[in-house]
Each structure stands twice: as structure tokens, then as C-alpha cells.
């Protein structure tokens, strides 16, 4: 992570704060930069910094819900690098609230986390399969690819692939 030491954390934090205050979606790079703020140059104690970044991640406007949940999971892993388990519970709870907003189970640590991540992966996979099933049904009903794409949010390439199955 030495590459990021050149970048100051204040720059990333200010950009994200401004976008959060103005309800502007973060770019993927800005969201990922939040995760690596502890490896950037900063004058904060690490706990303060992680509290700030966790709050920003939780409140960020990110258009892809799945990506937002993945960021929350990654932020928990970042906390594991720097904060003792007994001291990070409060921040994890705050991040779990956002996951619950999306109807996902909050993550915990250890074995339960592995089980929970498997559940989330299965849930995401099931949703994806359901969307593809819907697209197949729309194909059978004779809908055009563009309409199917709008209805399912699948790209045209995927729809053409389903049409050929």
C-alpha cells in the first residue's frame, strides 16, 4: 500500500463529505479510496479515522447496492487490521445498520461471518437467477431485447445469450 502514502487522506475525506452532503453518488474509485484512507498520509489516530470513514461509507450514496454492501464488508476487514475485536463492535454495529437497510443480514465475525457471507452470496445468486428466469419468460412471450433489458436491467449481450439457450 506504499503507493497511497503520497495521497493525503484529507483530500479523499473532503471529496466524499462534500458528495454525501450534496447527495451526489460516489464513483467506484472514491468509494474504494475510503477503504485505503488508513494507508494514506493522515494526522488522525487510527480509531478516529476509521470511525469517520465508516460513517462516510455507511451514509454514502452508491448506486449499486451490492457494491455498497461489499464496501461495508471490506470496511469491517480494514477495522480488523487496526482495531482490537472488543473495540470495534460499535463501528461494526453502525455498518450493520446499513446492510439491514438493504434487507441483508448484518455480518459478524468468525464462523458466523463465513456462514453469513455464504448466505448473502446465495441470496445474490438467487436474485440473479430470478432475473434471468424473468428474462427467459419475457423472451418466450415475444418481448424485444430492449424492453427485456429495461425490465430486468440485464445487458443486451446477456439477453441474446439467454435467447440462444
C-alpha positions as a Python dict, from the first residue, in 0.01 Angstrom:
ca = {
    (1, 'X'): (0, 0, 0),
    (2, 'X'): (300, 230, -4),
    (3, 'X'): (174, 384, -331),
    (4, 'X'): (-113, 554, -149),
    (5, 'X'): (105, 717, 116),
    (6, 'X'): (159, 1002, -131),
    (7, 'X'): (-210, 1090, -134),
    (8, 'X'): (-340, 1279, 169),
    (9, 'X'): (-643, 1136, 344),
    (10, 'X'): (-792, 1484, 386),
    (11, 'X'): (-841, 1513, 8),
    (12, 'X'): (-1041, 1190, -7),
    (13, 'X'): (-1239, 1269, 308),
    (14, 'X'): (-1330, 1618, 183),
    (15, 'X'): (-1447, 1492, -158),
    (16, 'X'): (-1663, 1221, -1),
    (17, 'X'): (-1805, 1453, 268),
    (18, 'X'): (-1899, 1708, 1),
    (19, 'X'): (-2068, 1445, -214),
    (20, 'X'): (-2253, 1298, 86),
    (21, 'X'): (-2377, 1644, 192),
    (22, 'X'): (-2499, 1716, -161),
    (23, 'X'): (-2645, 1368, -213),
    (24, 'X'): (-2414, 1302, -508),
    (25, 'X'): (-2325, 939, -581),
    (26, 'X'): (-1963, 838, -525),
    (27, 'X'): (-1760, 698, -809),
    (28, 'X'): (-1623, 348, -753),
    (29, 'X'): (-1273, 490, -710),
    (30, 'X'): (-1386, 741, -447),
    (31, 'X'): (-1563, 466, -255),
    (32, 'X'): (-1257, 240, -268),
    (33, 'X'): (-1032, 530, -164),
    (34, 'X'): (-1230, 544, 161),
    (35, 'X'): (-1115, 191, 239),
    (36, 'X'): (-750, 277, 193),
    (37, 'X'): (-753, 609, 382),
    (38, 'X'): (-567, 448, 677),
    (39, 'X'): (-278, 378, 438),
    (40, 'X'): (-271, 738, 316),
    (41, 'X'): (-89, 1024, 486),
    (42, 'X'): (-300, 1148, 779),
    (43, 'X'): (-279, 1317, 1119),
    (44, 'X'): (-561, 1126, 1288),
    (45, 'X'): (-541, 850, 1542),
    (46, 'X'): (-647, 534, 1365),
    (47, 'X'): (-968, 481, 1563),
    (48, 'X'): (-1093, 833, 1481),
    (49, 'X'): (-1006, 783, 1118),
    (50, 'X'): (-1188, 450, 1097),
    (51, 'X'): (-1492, 597, 1272),
    (52, 'X'): (-1500, 879, 1015),
    (53, 'X'): (-1456, 650, 715),
    (54, 'X'): (-1712, 400, 847),
    (55, 'X'): (-1967, 678, 890),
    (56, 'X'): (-1893, 811, 541),
    (57, 'X'): (-1923, 465, 385),
    (58, 'X'): (-2248, 400, 567),
    (59, 'X'): (-2403, 729, 455),
    (60, 'X'): (-2254, 740, 105),
    (61, 'X'): (-2482, 742, -194),
    (62, 'X'): (-2368, 449, -405),
    (63, 'X'): (-2594, 349, -689),
    (64, 'X'): (-2501, -20, -685),
    (65, 'X'): (-2646, -162, -361),
    (66, 'X'): (-2443, -481, -388),
    (67, 'X'): (-2121, -280, -426),
    (68, 'X'): (-2221, -69, -125),
    (69, 'X'): (-2267, -384, 85),
    (70, 'X'): (-1932, -515, -39),
    (71, 'X'): (-1771, -188, 72),
    (72, 'X'): (-1925, -228, 415),
    (73, 'X'): (-1782, -580, 436),
    (74, 'X'): (-1441, -452, 328),
    (75, 'X'): (-1452, -171, 585),
    (76, 'X'): (-1504, -431, 856),
    (77, 'X'): (-1195, -615, 732),
    (78, 'X'): (-998, -288, 739),
    (79, 'X'): (-1108, -238, 1100),
    (80, 'X'): (-981, -586, 1182),
    (81, 'X'): (-635, -475, 1070),
    (82, 'X'): (-619, -182, 1309),
    (83, 'X'): (-863, -221, 1599),
    (84, 'X'): (-892, -491, 1862),
    (85, 'X'): (-1205, -701, 1835),
    (86, 'X'): (-1358, -574, 2160),
    (87, 'X'): (-1310, -212, 2050),
    (88, 'X'): (-1460, -237, 1701),
    (89, 'X'): (-1808, -367, 1788),
    (90, 'X'): (-1967, -20, 1794),
    (91, 'X'): (-1843, 66, 1445),
    (92, 'X'): (-1943, -275, 1310),
    (93, 'X'): (-2293, -225, 1452),
    (94, 'X'): (-2318, 110, 1276),
    (95, 'X'): (-2214, -51, 946),
    (96, 'X'): (-2456, -341, 1003),
    (97, 'X'): (-2744, -95, 1014),
    (98, 'X'): (-2675, -1, 653),
    (99, 'X'): (-2668, -365, 545),
    (100, 'X'): (-3004, -411, 719),
    (101, 'X'): (-3139, -110, 524),
    (102, 'X'): (-3078, -318, 213),
    (103, 'X'): (-3258, -617, 361),
    (104, 'X'): (-2935, -808, 413),
    (105, 'X'): (-2822, -987, 724),
    (106, 'X'): (-2561, -793, 924),
    (107, 'X'): (-2219, -952, 922),
    (108, 'X'): (-2048, -1076, 1234),
    (109, 'X'): (-1705, -1226, 1285),
    (110, 'X'): (-1552, -1572, 1268),
    (111, 'X'): (-1756, -1877, 1172),
    (112, 'X'): (-2082, -1681, 1175),
    (113, 'X'): (-1934, -1437, 923),
    (114, 'X'): (-1843, -1719, 685),
    (115, 'X'): (-2194, -1861, 713),
    (116, 'X'): (-2347, -1515, 670),
    (117, 'X'): (-2135, -1436, 364),
    (118, 'X'): (-2236, -1768, 211),
    (119, 'X'): (-2599, -1677, 277),
    (120, 'X'): (-2555, -1334, 114),
    (121, 'X'): (-2376, -1484, -185),
    (122, 'X'): (-2658, -1737, -222),
    (123, 'X'): (-2919, -1466, -187),
    (124, 'X'): (-2747, -1253, -452),
    (125, 'X'): (-2710, -1558, -678),
    (126, 'X'): (-3078, -1643, -628),
    (127, 'X'): (-3181, -1289, -719),
    (128, 'X'): (-2963, -1307, -1030),
    (129, 'X'): (-3116, -1642, -1130),
    (130, 'X'): (-3464, -1498, -1073),
    (131, 'X'): (-3388, -1206, -1303),
    (132, 'X'): (-3261, -1443, -1571),
    (133, 'X'): (-3575, -1658, -1532),
    (134, 'X'): (-3786, -1346, -1576),
    (135, 'X'): (-3588, -1254, -1889),
    (136, 'X'): (-3641, -1606, -2029),
    (137, 'X'): (-4016, -1575, -1965),
    (138, 'X'): (-4025, -1239, -2142),
    (139, 'X'): (-3834, -1391, -2435),
    (140, 'X'): (-4093, -1671, -2457),
    (141, 'X'): (-4370, -1412, -2452),
    (142, 'X'): (-4210, -1243, -2753),
    (143, 'X'): (-4081, -921, -2600),
    (144, 'X'): (-3798, -734, -2773),
    (145, 'X'): (-3450, -741, -2623),
    (146, 'X'): (-3450, -367, -2544),
    (147, 'X'): (-3773, -397, -2344),
    (148, 'X'): (-3641, -704, -2159),
    (149, 'X'): (-3323, -511, -2081),
    (150, 'X'): (-3521, -220, -1936),
    (151, 'X'): (-3743, -450, -1733),
    (152, 'X'): (-3463, -668, -1592),
    (153, 'X'): (-3161, -434, -1603),
    (154, 'X'): (-2973, -709, -1789),
    (155, 'X'): (-2743, -600, -2070),
    (156, 'X'): (-2832, -690, -2429),
    (157, 'X'): (-2542, -935, -2457),
    (158, 'X'): (-2679, -1140, -2165),
    (159, 'X'): (-3030, -1134, -2313),
    (160, 'X'): (-2901, -1254, -2652),
    (161, 'X'): (-2717, -1534, -2472),
    (162, 'X'): (-3039, -1635, -2290),
    (163, 'X'): (-3230, -1617, -2618),
    (164, 'X'): (-2987, -1871, -2771),
    (165, 'X'): (-3013, -2120, -2483),
}
